[in-house]
């Protein structure tokens, strides 16, 4: 099975349906963009490839091109139309090569074989489209960029723009008026042979031997603190220059390198990330087109190739939508074709953006988290103001000077603003919480502890992780009240749970004190803060208070049904809120947290009971959270059932997650779920194959990462592990557990036999930095 390519492929192009729909609310099963186009990207832009032969459509997204929520959120940057005029075709195939990050289209027409290679280069920040033909002089097409959704709005949400030609370059330029977002895209044709002329709204190439389209795009957005703290929308971007010079420079530099160099630079960069991890279980289904593969899998066939390719496709999405220097992946990553994007394609912090980054560290893509870390650094001053506001209005007795109340974040975020999730009662004028409590910020701070735990980077610990945990701890301590010996969040809510109506207008959120979501996540932040402070030798009043309160946060209570109680006041399961609610917020201490673990067997059993009562049926991302939770309770067969359900009922033909509509969090949560089935390390030891399903009885993985920055490879047959290899990027004590390997095993480090210790069910040994240990049955 070695060297089997990872790819999506199809025998037809994306259908020409709903090409410029004004809304995402369309249930047509043949929606060309959402269900059939193939996504590539470099973080700076996302591109959807339709693979058409008459007129190819490349839809381009840039994540800063936004209106506020009422005006539609993220907007469609450009529709690049490439008119080839090939209608009578045969031998058609299109594919997305996950090993190289290149989309390709192949077909025959009039005795000539045509090929297009399309990629978005991160090192050069450009889109590249290569046209080839089996005969010279047969490349002809019209290139026409279209600015979608131009409009005038009395409410200030206008979008204006124009397209013109400058020699061999088509240029689109314009402005989204609400924030004063100036944008520009430049599309140049490089060709061998043939003639290039200007045509209406674009360029026409005739009878070339080969051709390359190179595109650069940009806006005047900058990810800086003042963009969030400046509340006048017209002033947010006012100091920043028009993107014209930057876009021109990017395009000129890329074109000067030439196609071969652009391709090699792209592949070297992309492979350096994508090639780190291998996951192999079965090649069954490899020969099938992806849409047929998915349909047969949904009908019940065991097709391991789909399960492998879905995992690698999710890694491709994260690589393509979140890189250093870019905005982070939003609700749709870096892909949106709409004027009114679903939920604004925003950064939703009640699970969605966190789920985007769950696989970053275990799936060996730590660099992808840098984009979110930079985003958090930029919004932090506004988040401090949010904490000031929250404490002043809801806990005035704990309010101190501005900027000394920690930081907080509510549910919604945008590249231009965040909120604190407070609502004012229109009758009384009193402030209250929305649908989540103060634990929301701790849900986010977990990511920053993981940033250190997986990388062991002391700079990250001191400069990033510790300040975020510390100031979140400061805020959280101000939100607590003491009741019956426990410290509880005074204003508390379990995300999106309602007592009247469902998640629709007019529904009433359930508010309480000390719900499980808040208590568990507050515990996680304070636990991580105490660990970080000990590593750095730090101590102050915030840390001492965390130490005093940590054992009195009461994060888990077990109810009459044997369930983890979502609310302290419930007895039996389901007394409050929706029985089968999509969120499992009261299990965040199981995943992504760690307070529920092997050392708390009563809580683990209560978590299993809760998962059974909540049920598996849900939306795409919610199935992914359940998948991770079942892996954490070490039930491999149930986790695999969720994985099958996610692929069978929560996935479109192009493998995008079907919330519906498309949300990237389900894809990325699926990746982390597979990682958790294969490798866990949250309980203080490295646990190999903790939730292996029967269907994965034989297989191997390489390159997954455990906390402590240890890279793990494993190989197993008939459910028994034959070999585990561990490579220390940082070095230190290793505690290894594998219930599928005999205790009588041999350990070598860099080829030399060592005697490992057996302690508390773990094989324990020291592994120096850069060394490789091999454990064989």
XYZ file of C-alpha atoms in Angstrom:
777
model
C 0.000 0.000 0.000
C 3.037 2.275 0.161
C 3.046 5.385 -2.046
C -0.654 5.307 -2.890
C -1.478 8.865 -4.002
C -3.943 10.836 -1.925
C -6.357 12.583 -4.290
C -9.923 13.542 -5.026
C -10.956 12.902 -8.632
C -14.073 13.068 -10.800
C -15.207 12.245 -14.323
C -17.340 15.374 -14.706
C -16.856 19.070 -14.044
C -18.700 20.928 -11.332
C -22.240 21.529 -12.669
C -23.209 24.961 -13.883
C -25.866 25.532 -11.262
C -26.210 28.476 -8.835
C -23.150 30.169 -10.294
C -23.855 33.595 -8.808
C -26.527 32.867 -6.228
C -27.212 35.904 -4.007
C -27.587 33.758 -0.906
C -26.274 30.556 0.609
C -29.816 29.426 1.342
C -30.259 27.053 -1.543
C -31.046 23.372 -1.248
C -30.302 22.369 -4.827
C -28.436 19.043 -4.568
C -26.277 19.977 -7.538
C -24.949 23.260 -6.150
C -21.777 23.661 -8.165
C -19.683 25.678 -5.704
C -20.546 24.147 -2.355
C -20.802 20.494 -3.303
C -18.566 20.003 -6.328
C -15.812 22.610 -6.696
C -12.312 21.741 -5.466
C -10.604 24.037 -2.915
C -6.986 25.162 -3.028
C -5.400 28.068 -1.178
C -2.369 29.638 0.440
C -3.947 31.461 3.394
C -3.757 34.769 1.527
C -6.451 33.560 -0.842
C -8.765 30.621 -1.358
C -9.630 29.380 -4.841
C -12.413 27.031 -5.912
C -11.739 25.130 -9.130
C -14.745 23.984 -11.170
C -12.893 22.141 -13.923
C -15.124 23.271 -16.756
C -14.099 23.026 -20.403
C -16.379 25.561 -22.029
C -15.731 28.353 -19.544
C -13.603 27.471 -16.543
C -14.621 29.201 -13.335
C -12.086 29.966 -10.624
C -13.774 31.610 -7.641
C -11.390 33.579 -5.415
C -11.806 34.565 -1.750
C -9.777 36.989 0.376
C -10.639 36.894 4.082
C -10.511 40.622 4.856
C -13.111 41.634 2.230
C -15.942 41.981 4.747
C -19.004 43.958 5.606
C -20.402 43.745 9.143
C -22.858 40.948 9.837
C -25.949 42.902 8.820
C -24.327 43.603 5.468
C -23.413 40.029 4.736
C -20.063 39.298 6.376
C -17.286 37.943 4.148
C -17.714 38.764 0.458
C -16.763 37.051 -2.792
C -13.538 38.681 -4.060
C -13.517 37.601 -7.698
C -14.916 35.233 -10.284
C -12.168 34.478 -12.798
C -13.723 33.176 -16.010
C -11.504 31.421 -18.562
C -13.394 30.820 -21.800
C -11.846 27.853 -23.677
C -14.879 26.989 -25.809
C -14.355 23.227 -25.601
C -17.732 21.507 -25.563
C -17.366 18.205 -27.463
C -14.917 16.529 -25.125
C -13.974 12.997 -24.100
C -11.731 11.260 -21.572
C -12.477 13.958 -19.006
C -10.899 13.888 -15.553
C -10.365 16.492 -12.856
C -8.524 15.983 -9.603
C -7.135 17.565 -6.479
C -3.702 16.121 -5.737
C -3.387 16.259 -1.950
C 0.266 15.240 -2.014
C 1.257 18.338 -4.028
C -1.597 20.793 -3.454
C -2.330 21.044 -7.191
C -5.716 20.844 -8.946
C -5.665 19.432 -12.471
C -8.053 19.093 -15.404
C -7.530 16.677 -18.332
C -9.654 16.050 -21.432
C -9.549 15.447 -25.190
C -11.192 17.654 -27.780
C -10.886 17.367 -31.591
C -7.970 14.976 -31.295
C -6.005 17.207 -28.901
C -5.318 16.425 -25.232
C -5.599 19.450 -22.948
C -4.337 19.856 -19.413
C -4.570 22.560 -16.776
C -2.538 22.634 -13.526
C -3.731 25.082 -10.884
C -2.134 25.936 -7.532
C -2.002 28.745 -4.978
C 1.586 29.362 -3.891
C 2.265 30.415 -0.306
C 5.916 31.440 -0.831
C 5.026 33.665 -3.799
C 1.459 34.626 -2.734
C 0.023 34.068 -6.219
C -2.458 31.866 -8.061
C -0.954 30.023 -11.026
C -2.824 28.324 -13.891
C -0.798 26.395 -16.489
C -2.430 25.511 -19.863
C -0.922 22.753 -22.017
C -1.976 20.959 -25.216
C -0.620 17.917 -27.004
C -0.231 19.948 -30.234
C 1.443 23.306 -30.673
C -0.682 26.317 -31.436
C -3.847 24.874 -29.863
C -4.086 26.985 -26.703
C -6.773 29.662 -27.068
C -8.919 31.236 -24.370
C -10.461 34.440 -23.093
C -9.550 35.623 -19.596
C -12.193 37.730 -17.858
C -12.172 38.681 -14.147
C -15.611 39.524 -12.784
C -16.259 41.526 -9.607
C -19.386 39.926 -8.113
C -22.142 41.625 -6.154
C -21.465 45.235 -7.098
C -24.142 47.344 -5.461
C -25.045 50.720 -4.036
C -26.436 50.722 -0.508
C -28.013 53.585 1.394
C -27.074 51.741 4.580
C -23.392 52.066 3.669
C -22.728 48.533 2.401
C -21.865 49.521 -1.154
C -19.415 47.577 -3.289
C -17.900 49.374 -6.257
C -15.337 48.331 -8.780
C -14.194 48.097 -12.370
C -12.122 45.898 -14.657
C -9.644 47.174 -17.230
C -6.630 45.918 -19.179
C -2.998 47.013 -18.962
C -1.053 45.276 -21.728
C -0.800 41.577 -20.827
C -2.615 42.071 -17.499
C -6.306 42.274 -16.643
C -6.873 44.440 -13.576
C -9.819 44.618 -11.189
C -9.954 47.320 -8.560
C -12.624 48.622 -6.229
C -13.851 49.357 -2.725
C -16.194 47.955 -0.102
C -17.397 51.197 1.407
C -18.464 50.335 4.968
C -14.917 49.881 6.245
C -13.251 51.546 3.286
C -11.696 48.287 2.084
C -9.769 48.963 -1.094
C -9.044 45.882 -3.167
C -7.133 45.003 -6.298
C -6.494 41.880 -8.357
C -4.086 41.557 -11.269
C -4.203 38.662 -13.753
C -1.333 38.299 -16.214
C -0.971 35.901 -19.144
C 2.502 34.579 -19.955
C 2.557 32.579 -23.190
C 4.738 30.829 -25.735
C 3.623 31.490 -29.283
C 0.228 32.861 -30.253
C -1.183 36.361 -30.062
C -2.553 38.243 -27.040
C -5.146 40.980 -27.525
C -7.505 43.032 -25.423
C -11.137 42.074 -25.470
C -14.227 43.366 -23.718
C -13.489 43.132 -19.983
C -10.381 41.006 -20.376
C -7.757 39.411 -22.607
C -7.873 37.001 -25.542
C -5.064 34.553 -26.303
C -5.074 32.821 -29.694
C -3.125 29.799 -30.924
C -0.408 29.654 -28.287
C 1.804 26.637 -27.655
C 1.396 26.986 -23.883
C 0.222 29.625 -21.428
C 0.419 30.499 -17.757
C -1.965 32.783 -15.873
C -0.432 34.371 -12.776
C -2.719 36.254 -10.378
C -1.990 38.407 -7.328
C -4.634 39.982 -5.100
C -4.803 42.131 -1.988
C -6.621 44.698 0.130
C -5.526 47.581 2.340
C -6.329 45.560 5.484
C -3.681 45.132 8.180
C -3.970 42.865 11.193
C -3.231 45.386 13.917
C -4.710 46.195 17.303
C -6.054 49.560 16.175
C -8.295 47.879 13.586
C -10.211 46.364 16.523
C -10.002 49.267 18.994
C -10.973 51.955 16.479
C -14.756 51.888 16.578
C -15.397 54.292 13.706
C -15.622 51.936 10.699
C -14.383 54.643 8.335
C -11.175 55.118 10.336
C -10.200 51.474 10.810
C -8.283 51.188 7.552
C -7.831 54.874 6.749
C -4.076 54.998 7.579
C -3.202 52.077 5.334
C -2.120 52.452 1.695
C -3.951 51.160 -1.329
C -2.799 47.604 -2.148
C -1.784 48.556 -5.700
C 1.987 48.705 -5.203
C 2.095 45.492 -3.166
C -0.037 43.557 -5.655
C 2.076 44.831 -8.567
C 5.270 43.790 -6.796
C 3.974 40.308 -5.986
C 2.882 39.776 -9.574
C 6.108 41.109 -11.138
C 8.328 39.039 -8.846
C 6.335 35.854 -9.470
C 6.328 36.302 -13.231
C 10.073 36.960 -13.215
C 10.634 33.578 -11.582
C 8.763 31.708 -14.268
C 6.404 28.764 -14.085
C 8.905 26.005 -13.296
C 10.363 27.895 -10.343
C 6.902 28.848 -9.055
C 5.789 25.224 -9.167
C 8.893 23.917 -7.444
C 8.746 26.570 -4.714
C 5.082 25.768 -4.135
C 5.615 22.010 -3.988
C 8.615 22.299 -1.674
C 6.644 24.483 0.723
C 3.417 22.478 0.607
C 5.091 19.071 0.859
C 7.137 20.239 3.851
C 3.835 20.323 5.766
C 1.613 17.814 4.020
C 4.284 15.136 3.818
C 4.863 14.934 7.559
C 2.024 12.514 8.297
C 1.102 9.133 6.825
C -2.061 7.244 7.757
C -2.685 3.849 6.159
C -5.375 1.280 6.896
C -6.758 -0.034 3.590
C -6.548 0.914 -0.089
C -10.065 -0.366 -0.775
C -11.844 2.094 -3.077
C -8.714 3.741 -4.440
C -9.771 3.131 -8.037
C -13.175 4.863 -7.662
C -14.011 8.493 -8.490
C -14.528 10.373 -5.251
C -18.266 10.973 -5.659
C -18.848 7.260 -6.388
C -16.501 6.333 -3.544
C -18.505 8.478 -1.141
C -21.859 7.132 -2.376
C -20.792 3.502 -2.034
C -19.310 4.189 1.395
C -22.591 5.789 2.494
C -24.383 2.656 1.281
C -22.322 0.626 3.760
C -19.245 -0.587 1.884
C -15.975 -0.748 3.779
C -13.717 1.551 1.773
C -10.646 2.461 3.778
C -9.217 4.713 1.085
C -12.005 7.243 1.700
C -11.238 7.307 5.426
C -7.566 7.936 4.690
C -8.145 10.571 2.006
C -10.709 12.445 4.125
C -8.129 12.723 6.901
C -5.476 14.079 4.517
C -8.023 16.359 2.800
C -8.686 18.000 6.170
C -4.957 18.593 6.627
C -4.897 20.103 3.125
C -7.708 22.489 4.094
C -5.846 23.690 7.183
C -2.571 24.149 5.287
C -4.438 26.033 2.561
C -6.368 28.388 4.828
C -4.105 29.240 7.770
C -0.452 30.144 7.397
C 1.941 32.560 9.148
C 1.184 36.104 8.001
C -2.408 35.403 6.961
C -5.727 35.760 8.706
C -6.749 32.542 10.476
C -9.215 30.032 9.094
C -12.764 31.255 9.616
C -16.037 29.318 9.590
C -15.439 28.475 5.916
C -11.651 28.457 6.063
C -10.703 30.799 3.229
C -13.487 29.938 0.781
C -16.707 31.879 0.236
C -18.617 32.589 -2.973
C -21.518 34.530 -1.504
C -22.565 38.108 -0.986
C -24.204 37.067 2.279
C -21.864 34.386 3.589
C -23.238 31.780 6.019
C -23.053 33.244 9.531
C -20.809 35.914 8.053
C -17.997 33.337 7.620
C -16.847 34.720 10.958
C -14.730 33.510 13.874
C -17.305 31.883 16.150
C -15.770 31.132 19.539
C -18.388 28.866 21.100
C -16.603 25.914 19.443
C -16.155 26.538 15.729
C -12.869 28.425 15.572
C -11.402 26.266 18.318
C -12.322 23.118 16.386
C -10.524 24.566 13.357
C -7.270 24.345 15.298
C -7.757 21.103 17.225
C -5.719 19.156 14.632
C -2.911 21.711 14.291
C -0.647 20.131 16.861
C -1.348 16.365 16.812
C -1.526 16.358 12.994
C 1.959 17.932 12.842
C 0.873 21.324 11.513
C 1.832 23.618 14.403
C 2.731 26.413 11.973
C -0.913 26.765 10.991
C -1.791 27.990 14.496
C 0.478 31.027 14.097
C -2.258 32.803 12.124
C -4.701 32.509 15.019
C -2.043 33.484 17.576
C -1.362 36.657 15.586
C -5.094 37.325 15.329
C -5.454 36.976 19.110
C -2.529 39.338 19.666
C -4.284 41.895 17.471
C -7.683 41.638 19.179
C -6.269 41.491 22.718
C -6.551 45.216 23.516
C -10.203 45.143 22.480
C -10.663 41.927 24.489
C -9.300 43.755 27.552
C -11.855 46.496 27.007
C -14.484 43.789 26.763
C -13.432 42.404 30.119
C -13.584 45.887 31.628
C -17.124 46.261 30.306
C -18.235 42.783 31.432
C -16.924 43.127 34.988
C -18.099 46.735 35.372
C -21.651 45.843 34.323
C -22.115 42.375 35.830
C -19.610 42.173 38.705
C -19.032 45.821 39.677
C -17.774 44.846 43.123
C -14.754 43.232 41.422
C -14.061 45.983 38.916
C -10.648 47.661 39.016
C -8.957 50.197 36.767
C -9.379 49.919 32.982
C -7.071 47.335 31.494
C -6.641 45.448 34.796
C -9.615 43.097 34.533
C -8.084 40.526 32.207
C -9.517 39.777 28.770
C -12.583 38.072 27.395
C -14.163 37.152 24.113
C -17.768 36.412 23.247
C -19.199 34.180 20.573
C -18.622 36.208 17.424
C -15.440 37.587 15.949
C -14.533 39.313 12.716
C -11.286 40.618 11.224
C -12.570 44.051 12.307
C -14.242 43.436 15.678
C -15.076 41.011 18.468
C -17.944 41.001 20.943
C -18.359 40.269 24.634
C -21.685 38.436 24.318
C -23.653 40.774 26.577
C -27.233 41.808 25.902
C -29.260 44.696 27.396
C -32.837 44.003 28.459
C -34.969 46.507 26.490
C -37.410 46.942 29.382
C -35.168 47.091 32.443
C -31.975 48.334 30.771
C -30.028 45.683 32.715
C -27.147 43.858 31.119
C -27.057 40.063 30.943
C -25.139 37.376 29.118
C -26.011 36.027 25.684
C -25.842 32.315 25.030
C -22.438 31.611 26.623
C -20.732 32.443 29.888
C -17.169 33.490 30.821
C -15.814 30.033 30.032
C -15.823 31.054 26.363
C -12.457 32.752 26.767
C -11.047 29.698 28.522
C -12.295 27.562 25.634
C -9.899 29.657 23.549
C -6.998 29.781 26.030
C -6.776 25.963 25.975
C -5.373 26.317 22.471
C -2.492 28.397 23.756
C -1.518 25.879 26.425
C -1.545 23.219 23.713
C 0.657 25.501 21.605
C 3.328 25.138 24.273
C 2.561 21.573 25.364
C 3.054 20.212 21.861
C 5.964 22.409 20.786
C 7.838 22.793 24.113
C 8.964 26.162 22.781
C 10.024 28.224 25.808
C 9.604 31.469 23.866
C 5.995 30.509 23.158
C 5.475 29.682 26.844
C 6.859 32.973 28.137
C 5.724 35.414 25.458
C 2.423 33.907 24.276
C 0.964 31.129 26.408
C 1.607 32.443 29.908
C 0.343 36.015 29.351
C -2.859 34.728 27.745
C -3.511 32.181 30.509
C -2.603 34.645 33.249
C -4.870 37.444 32.101
C -7.698 35.028 31.330
C -7.259 33.721 34.891
C -7.462 37.280 36.188
C -10.767 37.800 34.379
C -12.220 34.448 35.394
C -11.478 34.977 39.078
C -13.540 38.158 38.928
C -16.554 36.258 37.512
C -16.793 33.740 40.364
C -18.872 33.723 43.535
C -18.509 31.332 46.485
C -21.505 29.129 47.164
C -21.474 26.158 49.519
C -17.706 25.901 49.365
C -17.527 26.021 45.555
C -16.395 28.882 43.312
C -18.986 29.256 40.565
C -19.431 31.452 37.527
C -22.187 33.833 38.607
C -23.513 34.467 35.095
C -23.341 31.192 33.258
C -24.807 29.527 30.156
C -24.260 26.400 28.092
C -23.775 27.568 24.486
C -27.000 27.844 22.501
C -29.099 25.786 24.936
C -32.641 27.123 25.123
C -35.642 26.529 27.326
C -38.207 28.125 25.007
C -38.025 27.546 21.294
C -35.037 26.233 19.453
C -32.130 28.203 17.999
C -34.444 30.623 16.225
C -35.631 34.168 16.685
C -37.661 34.425 19.857
C -35.971 31.522 21.617
C -34.897 32.035 25.225
C -31.411 31.025 26.333
C -31.109 29.307 29.672
C -29.023 31.287 32.174
C -27.822 29.961 35.485
C -24.885 29.853 37.893
C -21.972 27.449 37.499
C -23.006 25.342 34.505
C -20.621 22.562 33.484
C -19.357 24.375 30.385
C -18.078 27.314 32.403
C -16.831 25.354 35.408
C -14.893 22.829 33.334
C -13.245 25.408 31.122
C -12.407 27.688 34.034
C -10.758 24.661 35.659
C -8.799 23.983 32.474
C -7.467 27.545 32.261
C -6.500 27.691 35.927
C -4.893 24.252 35.810
C -2.861 25.258 32.754
C -1.983 28.610 34.332
C -0.623 26.921 37.455
C 1.506 24.583 35.315
C 2.808 27.440 33.162
C 3.660 29.566 36.200
C 5.575 26.676 37.791
C 7.625 26.166 34.637
C 8.524 29.856 34.522
C 8.967 30.349 38.265
C 6.219 32.990 38.315
C 3.991 33.832 41.256
C 1.527 36.620 42.000
C -1.956 37.072 43.441
C -3.701 35.716 40.327
C -1.700 32.502 40.494
C -2.117 32.131 44.251
C -5.872 32.610 43.884
C -5.957 29.994 41.123
C -4.149 27.556 43.405
C -6.585 28.260 46.235
C -9.665 27.853 44.042
C -8.682 25.002 41.699
C -9.955 22.229 43.982
C -13.228 24.073 44.590
C -14.348 24.707 41.014
C -16.494 21.553 41.029
C -16.190 21.001 37.258
C -18.099 17.708 37.033
C -21.249 16.598 38.769
C -22.960 13.266 38.083
C -26.749 13.236 37.930
C -29.544 10.782 38.618
C -29.339 9.322 35.116
C -25.633 8.690 35.552
C -24.939 11.654 33.268
C -22.517 14.541 33.483
C -24.888 17.275 34.574
C -25.072 20.205 32.198
C -26.549 22.318 34.973
C -26.086 22.025 38.716
C -29.830 22.281 39.279
C -30.749 19.377 36.995
C -31.298 15.904 38.433
C -32.138 13.525 35.586
C -30.837 13.997 32.052
C -32.874 16.288 29.838
C -34.771 18.182 32.519
C -33.352 21.425 31.149
C -32.696 22.248 27.501
C -32.864 20.199 24.327
C -32.417 16.444 24.797
C -30.441 15.941 21.548
C -28.803 19.359 21.346
C -25.982 19.646 18.820
C -23.548 21.068 21.408
C -22.031 18.735 24.020
C -20.677 21.695 25.969
C -20.811 19.884 29.321
C -18.219 17.434 27.962
C -15.578 20.025 27.094
C -13.684 18.771 30.134
C -13.378 15.456 28.269
C -12.426 16.985 24.943
C -10.717 19.315 24.263
C -10.058 19.555 27.997
C -8.523 16.925 30.255
C -10.222 17.097 33.655
C -12.209 13.963 32.680
C -9.600 11.259 32.055
C -8.463 7.728 32.934
C -7.797 8.755 36.538
C -11.460 9.750 37.000
C -13.290 6.514 36.037
C -16.638 7.607 37.485
C -16.568 10.734 35.343
C -15.464 8.765 32.287
C -18.463 6.468 32.684
C -20.730 9.479 33.154
C -19.326 10.943 29.948
C -20.149 7.692 28.086
C -23.667 7.796 29.487
C -24.066 11.416 28.430
C -22.866 10.720 24.889
C -25.363 7.879 24.561
C -28.212 10.024 25.880
C -27.314 12.967 23.648
C -27.215 10.725 20.593
C -25.062 10.636 17.497
C -27.418 12.400 15.100
C -26.408 16.022 14.606
C -24.843 18.576 12.273
C -21.433 18.038 10.681
C -19.218 19.794 13.224
C -21.248 18.393 16.131
C -20.705 14.844 14.863
C -16.982 15.666 14.765
C -17.030 16.755 18.437
C -18.799 13.533 19.373
C -16.179 11.598 17.416
C -13.392 13.178 19.476
C -15.311 12.540 22.702
C -15.861 8.842 21.953
C -12.154 8.522 21.178
C -11.339 10.114 24.547
C -13.486 7.534 26.380
C -11.483 4.929 24.407
C -14.378 3.377 22.538
C -12.816 2.857 19.119
C -15.809 1.185 17.495
C -18.201 3.941 18.568
C -15.714 6.590 17.452
C -15.437 4.864 14.091
C -19.216 4.765 13.824
C -19.215 8.558 14.238
C -16.471 8.836 11.627
C -18.564 6.766 9.203
C -21.616 8.890 9.966
C -19.662 12.100 9.432
C -18.506 10.889 6.010
C -21.837 9.299 5.040
C -24.283 11.955 6.212
C -22.220 15.059 6.888
C -20.034 15.335 3.788
C -20.609 16.791 0.313
C -19.267 15.089 -2.857
C -16.167 17.325 -2.798
C -15.567 16.133 0.821
C -16.419 19.491 2.342
C -18.274 19.247 5.638
C -22.038 19.630 5.361
C -23.287 21.480 8.434
C -25.206 22.249 6.155
C -24.241 24.651 4.576
C -20.487 24.085 4.284
C -18.440 24.740 7.419
C -14.774 23.804 7.630
C -14.879 22.945 11.340
C -16.437 19.539 10.681
C -13.583 18.620 8.354
C -10.945 19.742 10.822
C -12.721 18.191 13.793
C -12.752 14.944 11.811
C -8.964 15.137 11.451
C -8.483 15.639 15.179
C -10.872 12.747 15.849
C -8.717 10.369 13.817
C -5.640 11.667 15.662
C -7.328 10.960 19.006
C -8.229 7.418 17.940
C -4.591 6.751 17.050
C -2.691 8.740 19.671
C -3.436 10.556 22.924
C -1.159 12.308 25.401
C -3.350 14.560 27.568
C -3.157 12.361 30.689
C 0.579 12.685 31.309
C 1.701 9.795 29.117
C 1.783 8.858 25.438
C -1.059 6.459 24.677
C -0.742 4.651 21.325
C -3.919 3.323 19.653
C -6.169 4.103 22.644
C -9.347 3.893 20.529
C -8.538 1.556 17.653
C -11.696 0.287 15.928
C -12.074 -3.280 14.739
C -12.193 -2.093 11.113
C -8.665 -0.710 11.458
C -7.246 -4.021 12.685
C -4.075 -3.592 10.616
C -2.360 -0.391 9.570
C 0.264 2.176 10.321
C 0.758 5.865 10.917
C 3.796 8.083 10.836
C 4.378 11.637 11.986
C 1.647 12.257 14.550
C 2.784 14.408 17.470
C 2.351 13.869 21.212
C 2.618 16.501 23.904
C 6.244 16.987 24.808
C 6.959 17.375 21.063
C 7.541 13.700 20.448
C 6.843 12.471 16.915
C 5.235 9.021 16.903
C 5.143 6.280 14.256
C 3.328 2.990 14.817
C 2.627 -0.222 12.918
C 0.103 -2.884 13.905
C -1.374 -6.131 12.545
C -4.556 -7.939 13.627
C -5.018 -5.465 16.454
C -1.562 -5.993 17.964
C 1.170 -3.383 17.782
C 4.401 -4.592 16.261
C 6.494 -1.457 16.500
C 6.364 2.089 17.859
C 9.006 4.678 17.007
C 9.431 7.935 18.955
C 11.534 10.883 17.798
C 12.272 13.587 20.371
C 12.182 17.103 18.973
C 12.701 18.476 22.475
C 13.931 15.661 24.684
C 13.055 14.459 28.165
C 11.334 11.682 30.074
C 8.976 9.533 27.989
C 6.092 7.609 29.537
C 4.646 5.282 26.893
C 1.474 3.245 27.185
C 0.111 0.820 24.621
C -2.497 -1.695 25.705
C -2.112 -3.449 22.352
C 1.560 -4.314 22.855
C 3.035 -6.970 25.100
C 4.841 -5.621 28.152
C 7.846 -7.774 27.269
C 9.157 -5.537 24.502
C 12.584 -4.376 23.384
C 13.594 -0.721 23.438
C 16.471 0.760 21.454
C 17.564 4.395 21.301
C 19.551 5.343 18.222
C 20.166 1.639 17.655
C 21.422 0.862 21.174
C 19.418 -1.432 23.475
C 18.243 0.220 26.716
C 16.428 -1.074 29.787
C 13.147 0.770 30.201
C 11.274 0.967 33.492
C 7.689 -0.249 33.969
C 5.764 2.270 36.083
C 1.970 2.616 36.498
C 1.245 0.751 33.302
C 3.743 2.795 31.290
C 7.108 2.049 29.770
C 9.379 4.844 30.994
C 12.748 5.982 29.642
C 14.753 9.121 28.901
C 14.873 10.220 25.262
C 17.444 12.931 24.439
C 16.619 15.664 21.964
C 17.059 14.479 18.390
C 17.143 10.808 19.368
C 14.881 8.091 18.026
C 13.578 5.243 20.156
C 12.117 2.074 18.676
C 9.910 -0.194 20.771
C 9.294 -3.650 19.301
C 7.004 -6.383 20.483
